XYZ file of N, CA and C in Angstrom:
561
model
N 65.150 216.209 178.573
C 64.669 215.948 179.916
C 63.627 214.828 179.872
N 63.709 213.974 180.853
C 62.699 212.927 180.963
C 61.379 213.555 181.352
N 60.338 213.085 180.764
C 59.028 213.661 181.038
C 58.287 212.832 182.061
N 58.238 213.323 183.276
C 57.409 212.681 184.290
C 55.964 213.028 184.015
N 55.729 214.274 183.926
C 54.374 214.759 183.701
C 54.467 215.920 182.740
N 53.580 215.968 181.783
C 53.629 217.090 180.865
C 52.673 218.190 181.281
N 52.095 218.054 182.440
C 51.218 219.076 182.979
C 51.709 219.423 184.374
N 52.222 220.617 184.519
C 52.833 221.013 185.788
C 51.818 221.036 186.938
N 50.566 221.316 186.643
C 49.540 221.296 187.700
C 49.300 219.864 188.176
N 49.396 218.905 187.268
C 49.229 217.501 187.633
C 50.335 217.080 188.596
N 51.574 217.526 188.327
C 52.691 217.249 189.235
C 52.365 217.760 190.629
N 51.955 219.008 190.709
C 51.682 219.586 192.022
C 50.523 218.888 192.723
N 49.552 218.424 191.980
C 48.442 217.690 192.590
C 48.936 216.338 193.112
N 49.679 215.594 192.309
C 50.105 214.253 192.703
C 51.169 214.255 193.799
N 52.080 215.208 193.763
C 53.177 215.220 194.728
C 52.897 216.076 195.964
N 51.844 216.827 195.968
C 51.573 217.711 197.108
C 51.612 216.923 198.409
N 52.349 217.428 199.364
C 52.565 216.726 200.622
C 51.437 217.000 201.618
N 50.309 216.390 201.342
C 49.136 216.521 202.211
C 48.951 215.224 202.991
N 48.290 215.336 204.138
C 48.125 214.160 204.994
C 47.248 213.095 204.343
N 46.131 213.500 203.785
C 45.231 212.532 203.163
C 45.218 212.767 201.662
N 45.261 211.707 200.917
C 45.502 211.812 199.475
C 44.237 211.632 198.640
N 43.190 212.291 199.017
C 41.929 212.186 198.296
C 42.130 212.499 196.805
N 41.726 211.548 195.956
C 41.844 211.735 194.520
C 43.210 211.408 193.949
N 44.163 211.145 194.812
C 45.522 210.831 194.371
C 45.688 209.317 194.463
N 45.275 208.611 193.431
C 45.241 207.156 193.500
C 46.357 206.490 192.692
N 47.403 207.231 192.410
C 48.576 206.685 191.740
C 49.804 207.103 192.526
N 50.824 206.282 192.430
C 52.121 206.659 192.985
C 53.068 206.892 191.824
N 53.771 207.991 191.888
C 54.802 208.310 190.906
C 56.149 208.104 191.575
N 57.032 207.396 190.892
C 58.349 207.064 191.425
C 59.389 207.589 190.449
N 60.119 208.600 190.872
C 61.230 209.130 190.091
C 62.494 208.510 190.678
N 63.350 207.980 189.843
C 64.526 207.304 190.378
C 65.812 207.837 189.773
N 66.849 207.788 190.612
C 68.212 208.097 190.199
C 69.050 206.902 190.626
N 69.770 206.323 189.676
C 70.619 205.166 189.953
C 72.060 205.559 189.668
N 72.883 205.467 190.690
C 74.318 205.696 190.534
C 74.991 204.333 190.552
N 75.610 203.977 189.437
C 76.291 202.697 189.308
C 77.769 202.912 189.584
N 78.299 202.149 190.505
C 79.711 202.269 190.845
C 80.436 201.016 190.378
N 81.377 201.212 189.511
C 82.178 200.118 188.966
C 83.423 200.712 188.363
N 83.889 200.149 187.255
C 85.060 200.712 186.574
C 84.789 202.152 186.182
N 83.576 202.392 185.718
C 83.140 203.744 185.394
C 81.855 204.018 186.162
N 81.779 205.158 186.799
C 80.547 205.527 187.493
C 79.564 206.091 186.478
N 78.342 205.623 186.558
C 77.302 206.046 185.631
C 76.062 206.411 186.439
N 75.411 207.496 186.048
C 74.163 207.886 186.696
C 73.056 207.845 185.650
N 71.975 207.210 186.011
C 70.812 207.176 185.125
C 69.579 207.533 185.935
N 68.551 207.960 185.224
C 67.314 208.296 185.925
C 66.130 208.052 185.030
N 64.976 207.996 185.683
C 63.737 207.778 184.961
C 62.579 207.876 185.926
N 61.423 207.493 185.467
C 60.267 207.501 186.348
C 59.327 206.372 185.970
N 58.556 205.989 186.958
C 57.533 204.959 186.780
C 56.284 205.434 187.505
N 55.152 204.936 187.085
C 53.925 205.238 187.792
C 53.113 203.970 187.933
N 52.219 203.986 188.892
C 51.359 202.826 189.112
C 50.621 202.447 187.849
N 50.544 201.190 187.653
C 49.642 200.621 186.664
C 48.763 199.698 187.503
N 47.712 200.266 188.080
C 46.945 199.550 189.098
C 46.507 198.153 188.671
N 46.286 197.939 187.411
C 45.887 196.599 186.964
C 47.086 195.651 186.973
N 48.295 196.179 186.812
C 49.462 195.319 186.675
C 50.406 195.394 187.879
N 50.842 196.590 188.253
C 51.839 196.697 189.324
C 51.917 198.104 189.879
N 52.274 198.183 191.149
C 52.589 199.475 191.744
C 53.931 199.942 191.180
N 54.212 201.212 191.306
C 55.441 201.773 190.752
C 56.679 201.083 191.321
N 56.654 200.768 192.621
C 57.790 200.093 193.245
C 58.014 198.713 192.613
N 56.936 197.985 192.410
C 57.038 196.664 191.783
C 57.514 196.795 190.337
N 57.043 197.817 189.649
C 57.484 198.048 188.270
C 58.992 198.268 188.228
N 59.542 198.985 189.225
C 60.994 199.185 189.284
C 61.704 197.837 189.395
N 61.224 196.993 190.301
C 61.873 195.701 190.503
C 61.706 194.774 189.305
N 60.615 194.922 188.588
C 60.353 194.049 187.438
C 61.001 194.526 186.141
N 61.204 195.839 185.994
C 61.732 196.352 184.732
C 63.146 196.923 184.815
N 63.500 197.538 185.922
C 64.805 198.195 186.048
C 65.827 197.269 186.715
N 65.448 196.651 187.818
C 66.374 195.807 188.578
C 66.994 194.671 187.757
N 66.262 194.004 186.870
C 66.887 192.914 186.101
C 68.082 193.353 185.248
N 68.216 194.636 184.988
C 69.331 195.149 184.188
C 70.604 195.311 185.025
N 70.491 195.205 186.348
C 71.631 195.411 187.235
C 72.548 194.183 187.226
N 73.847 194.450 187.345
C 74.832 193.377 187.411
C 75.214 193.144 188.867
N 75.307 191.892 189.256
C 75.597 191.566 190.664
C 77.004 191.990 191.083
N 77.903 192.205 190.131
C 79.282 192.585 190.460
C 79.445 194.089 190.695
N 78.394 194.864 190.421
C 78.473 196.317 190.588
C 77.675 196.758 191.809
N 78.009 197.921 192.296
C 77.298 198.499 193.438
C 76.375 199.600 192.916
N 75.168 199.668 193.488
C 74.176 200.633 193.038
C 73.657 201.447 194.211
N 73.729 202.757 194.075
C 73.083 203.672 195.014
C 71.840 204.194 194.314
N 70.690 203.885 194.870
C 69.418 204.207 194.239
C 68.673 205.188 195.130
N 68.169 206.241 194.525
C 67.313 207.190 195.245
C 65.978 207.235 194.539
N 64.932 207.033 195.315
C 63.565 207.168 194.813
C 62.956 208.421 195.400
N 62.278 209.186 194.577
C 61.432 210.296 195.008
C 60.019 209.841 194.671
N 59.236 209.504 195.686
C 57.909 208.952 195.436
C 56.834 209.880 195.983
N 55.728 209.935 195.257
C 54.630 210.803 195.690
C 53.986 210.288 196.968
N 54.066 208.986 197.229
C 53.463 208.384 198.417
C 54.361 207.250 198.897
N 54.420 207.063 200.195
C 55.226 205.976 200.745
C 54.662 204.626 200.307
N 55.490 203.585 200.304
C 55.051 202.275 199.807
C 53.935 201.660 200.659
N 53.127 200.820 200.018
C 52.136 200.023 200.738
C 52.873 198.875 201.442
N 52.185 198.109 202.244
C 52.797 197.006 202.981
C 53.428 195.987 202.028
N 52.712 195.613 200.993
C 53.224 194.620 200.048
C 54.507 195.111 199.379
N 54.519 196.361 198.940
C 55.713 196.911 198.299
C 56.856 197.050 199.310
N 56.540 197.463 200.527
C 57.564 197.579 201.565
C 58.199 196.213 201.834
N 57.371 195.159 201.876
C 57.905 193.810 202.077
C 58.811 193.401 200.916
N 58.425 193.741 199.701
C 59.251 193.411 198.525
C 60.572 194.176 198.569
N 60.523 195.425 198.990
C 61.755 196.213 199.130
C 62.679 195.535 200.136
N 62.122 195.125 201.271
C 62.909 194.460 202.311
C 63.569 193.198 201.768
N 62.795 192.353 201.105
C 63.329 191.100 200.563
C 64.390 191.357 199.494
N 64.160 192.355 198.652
C 65.118 192.670 197.584
C 66.438 193.147 198.172
N 66.381 194.004 199.179
C 67.613 194.499 199.794
C 68.336 193.395 200.560
N 67.605 192.469 201.151
C 68.237 191.326 201.839
C 69.020 190.470 200.848
N 68.440 190.247 199.676
C 69.043 189.369 198.669
C 70.147 190.044 197.864
N 70.110 191.362 197.773
C 71.030 192.110 196.915
C 71.839 193.088 197.747
N 72.922 192.616 198.310
C 73.750 193.445 199.197
C 74.452 194.578 198.444
N 74.431 194.521 197.126
C 75.070 195.567 196.320
C 74.125 196.744 196.041
N 72.903 196.684 196.553
C 71.927 197.758 196.380
C 71.826 198.576 197.656
N 71.833 199.882 197.508
C 71.622 200.801 198.625
C 70.512 201.746 198.210
N 69.400 201.696 198.935
C 68.193 202.420 198.540
C 67.833 203.506 199.539
N 67.607 204.699 199.012
C 67.084 205.821 199.787
C 65.739 206.186 199.174
N 64.720 206.309 200.019
C 63.386 206.655 199.542
C 62.961 207.970 200.178
N 62.671 208.939 199.331
C 62.151 210.233 199.766
C 60.664 210.237 199.430
N 59.818 210.432 200.434
C 58.374 210.345 200.213
C 57.704 211.708 200.316
N 56.765 211.954 199.405
C 56.005 213.200 199.421
C 54.933 213.202 200.498
N 54.280 212.065 200.667
C 53.254 211.949 201.716
C 53.247 210.516 202.223
N 52.630 210.332 203.358
C 52.598 209.027 204.012
C 51.340 208.270 203.632
N 51.504 206.998 203.353
C 50.388 206.132 203.002
C 50.060 205.244 204.197
N 48.846 205.346 204.697
C 48.332 204.507 205.780
C 49.276 204.431 206.983
N 49.911 205.548 207.317
C 50.915 205.565 208.368
C 50.359 205.198 209.744
N 49.034 205.302 209.932
C 48.451 204.998 211.235
C 48.376 203.499 211.499
N 48.452 202.688 210.460
C 48.263 201.244 210.574
C 49.514 200.557 211.139
N 49.348 199.740 212.183
C 50.508 199.053 212.780
C 51.287 198.188 211.779
N 50.574 197.517 210.854
C 51.296 196.684 209.881
C 52.130 197.527 208.922
N 51.678 198.750 208.648
C 52.455 199.645 207.792
C 53.704 200.098 208.536
N 53.547 200.467 209.789
C 54.694 200.880 210.585
C 55.709 199.748 210.707
N 55.222 198.525 210.911
C 56.117 197.370 211.012
C 56.861 197.140 209.697
N 56.163 197.269 208.578
C 56.792 197.070 207.265
C 57.885 198.114 207.012
N 57.626 199.358 207.396
C 58.629 200.407 207.209
C 59.844 200.165 208.107
N 59.604 199.677 209.319
C 60.716 199.364 210.222
C 61.566 198.227 209.668
N 60.946 197.240 209.042
C 61.698 196.145 208.420
C 62.587 196.681 207.297
N 62.044 197.616 206.516
C 62.847 198.210 205.447
C 64.089 198.871 206.039
N 63.896 199.614 207.098
C 65.002 200.296 207.770
C 66.031 199.278 208.279
N 65.547 198.147 208.795
C 66.451 197.152 209.382
C 67.391 196.524 208.353
N 67.031 196.568 207.079
C 67.905 196.013 206.032
C 68.684 197.104 205.301
N 68.660 198.314 205.844
C 69.492 199.385 205.306
C 68.803 200.409 204.434
N 67.503 200.283 204.218
C 66.786 201.278 203.428
C 66.681 202.574 204.227
N 66.994 203.669 203.593
C 66.872 204.973 204.237
C 65.564 205.609 203.787
N 64.785 206.073 204.740
C 63.497 206.710 204.457
C 63.511 208.133 204.968
N 62.958 209.039 204.148
C 62.884 210.438 204.576
C 61.696 211.110 203.917
N 61.083 212.017 204.642
C 60.029 212.864 204.092
C 60.700 213.874 203.157
N 60.076 214.106 201.999
C 60.638 215.080 201.064
C 60.567 216.486 201.643
N 61.694 217.182 201.565
C 61.777 218.582 201.952
C 61.385 219.433 200.748
N 61.090 220.705 200.964
C 60.756 221.556 199.818
C 61.802 221.513 198.700
N 63.085 221.448 199.037
C 64.113 221.403 198.001
C 64.095 220.083 197.229
N 63.573 219.008 197.833
C 63.434 217.740 197.107
C 62.341 217.846 196.042
N 61.242 218.512 196.385
C 60.185 218.736 195.386
C 60.735 219.567 194.234
N 61.557 220.549 194.565
C 62.159 221.374 193.522
C 63.085 220.540 192.641
N 63.851 219.628 193.235
C 64.722 218.743 192.458
C 63.904 217.908 191.472
N 62.803 217.322 191.949
C 61.948 216.523 191.070
C 61.400 217.405 189.952
N 60.947 218.591 190.315
C 60.414 219.535 189.330
C 61.438 219.813 188.234
N 62.663 220.098 188.639
C 63.701 220.476 187.679
C 64.207 219.303 186.842
N 64.146 218.099 187.380
C 64.771 216.969 186.708
C 63.817 215.956 186.080
N 62.531 216.026 186.436
C 61.608 215.014 185.942
C 60.328 215.559 185.321
N 60.042 216.825 185.521
C 58.786 217.373 185.015
C 59.046 218.139 183.731
N 58.369 217.721 182.686
C 58.489 218.404 181.402
C 57.668 219.683 181.450
N 58.277 220.762 181.030
C 57.585 222.047 181.013
C 56.684 222.134 179.787
N 55.776 223.054 179.826
C 54.856 223.254 178.705
C 55.670 223.493 177.435
N 55.282 222.883 176.351
C 56.015 223.000 175.097
C 56.023 224.446 174.619
N 57.190 224.869 174.160
C 57.332 226.212 173.622
C 57.595 227.270 174.691
N 57.569 226.865 175.945
C 57.818 227.830 177.021
C 59.191 227.584 177.619
N 59.752 228.644 178.171
C 61.002 228.486 178.900
C 60.698 227.708 180.169
N 61.719 227.047 180.673
C 61.542 226.296 181.917
C 61.092 227.244 183.024
N 60.037 226.849 183.696
C 59.516 227.659 184.791
C 60.194 227.260 186.083
N 60.452 228.244 186.911
C 61.009 227.964 188.227
C 59.942 227.271 189.071
N 60.386 226.422 189.962
C 59.473 225.751 190.866
C 58.894 226.773 191.836
N 57.599 226.809 191.930
C 56.922 227.683 192.890
C 56.244 226.778 193.913
N 56.776 226.729 195.125
C 56.196 225.831 196.127
C 54.785 226.255 196.505
N 53.961 225.269 196.851
C 52.616 225.587 197.305
C 52.712 226.205 198.686
N 51.664 226.893 199.052
C 51.655 227.735 200.249
C 52.071 227.010 201.518
N 51.609 225.773 201.715
C 51.850 225.080 202.978
C 52.900 223.974 202.879
N 53.782 224.056 201.908
C 54.756 222.984 201.682
C 55.668 222.774 202.895
N 56.194 223.848 203.470
C 57.107 223.730 204.618
C 56.345 223.253 205.853
N 55.180 223.799 206.095
C 54.363 223.402 207.240
C 53.983 221.920 207.135
N 53.571 221.484 205.950
C 53.205 220.078 205.753
C 54.410 219.160 205.960
N 55.575 219.574 205.470
C 56.793 218.796 205.682
C 57.057 218.636 207.177
N 56.977 219.726 207.920
C 57.257 219.666 209.355
C 56.246 218.790 210.096
N 54.986 218.865 209.702
C 53.966 218.028 210.331
C 54.205 216.550 210.047
N 54.545 216.208 208.806
C 54.812 214.806 208.483
C 56.069 214.304 209.179
N 57.065 215.151 209.238
C 58.302 214.795 209.937
C 57.984 214.501 211.407
N 57.183 215.348 212.013
C 56.791 215.161 213.418
C 55.953 213.894 213.587
N 55.048 213.639 212.641
C 54.219 212.426 212.697
C 55.093 211.190 212.723
N 56.066 211.115 211.814
C 56.940 209.942 211.772
C 57.768 209.830 213.037
N 58.290 210.944 213.484
C 59.133 210.925 214.677
C 58.326 210.510 215.908
N 57.128 211.066 216.059
C 56.318 210.750 217.234
C 55.825 209.313 217.225
N 55.688 208.726 216.059
C 55.257 207.326 215.955
C 56.455 206.385 215.940
N 57.639 206.936 216.182
C 58.901 206.190 216.160
C 59.073 205.398 214.868
N 58.646 205.998 213.775
C 58.870 205.374 212.487
C 60.317 205.620 212.052
N 60.824 204.795 211.177
C 62.245 204.791 210.845
C 62.676 205.877 209.863
N 62.863 207.079 210.332
C 63.338 208.154 209.454
C 64.861 208.145 209.373
N 65.367 208.593 208.266
C 66.796 208.735 208.081
C 67.108 210.196 207.858
N 68.290 210.575 208.255
C 68.748 211.946 208.000
C 69.652 211.895 206.792
N 69.040 211.976 205.624
C 69.763 211.891 204.357
C 69.934 213.276 203.817
């Protein structure tokens, strides 16, 4: 199993779907890439912010995207702890405009600066070029837990135990995006 985090409490702290992200100053991006060609191949991995060098989204474009072949089609799903910043959203938009063979779905744990008009505009631009955006549901957190979080060494895999307000927080964020007419997708 790929190790996103070797501390399960750290996962729950970073991915917890809370409105304000006090103390959560990194974005974790878990990705699944389905390559469609002569043979379908699925790969996955994770990236995290390197604040001095690049945000996780930029790291994906700088390290993973160059390996893609223009003759193949790619369905990419990101599970991110926080929605992209304006700069990353703009890069996503430009990348999808230039690469018609890429189809990107982004599942976000929490919203980053969603109140800001420039952030809302950047997310709408992403939607306009085909990017699908959705708030992570409780089962999405469980998927990340099962597929990207390394369990404590020597222990059997632990079942995902959702935090107390996971469903309520999901519904509130879903309502926030809908009421602000932000570009949600039903994925």
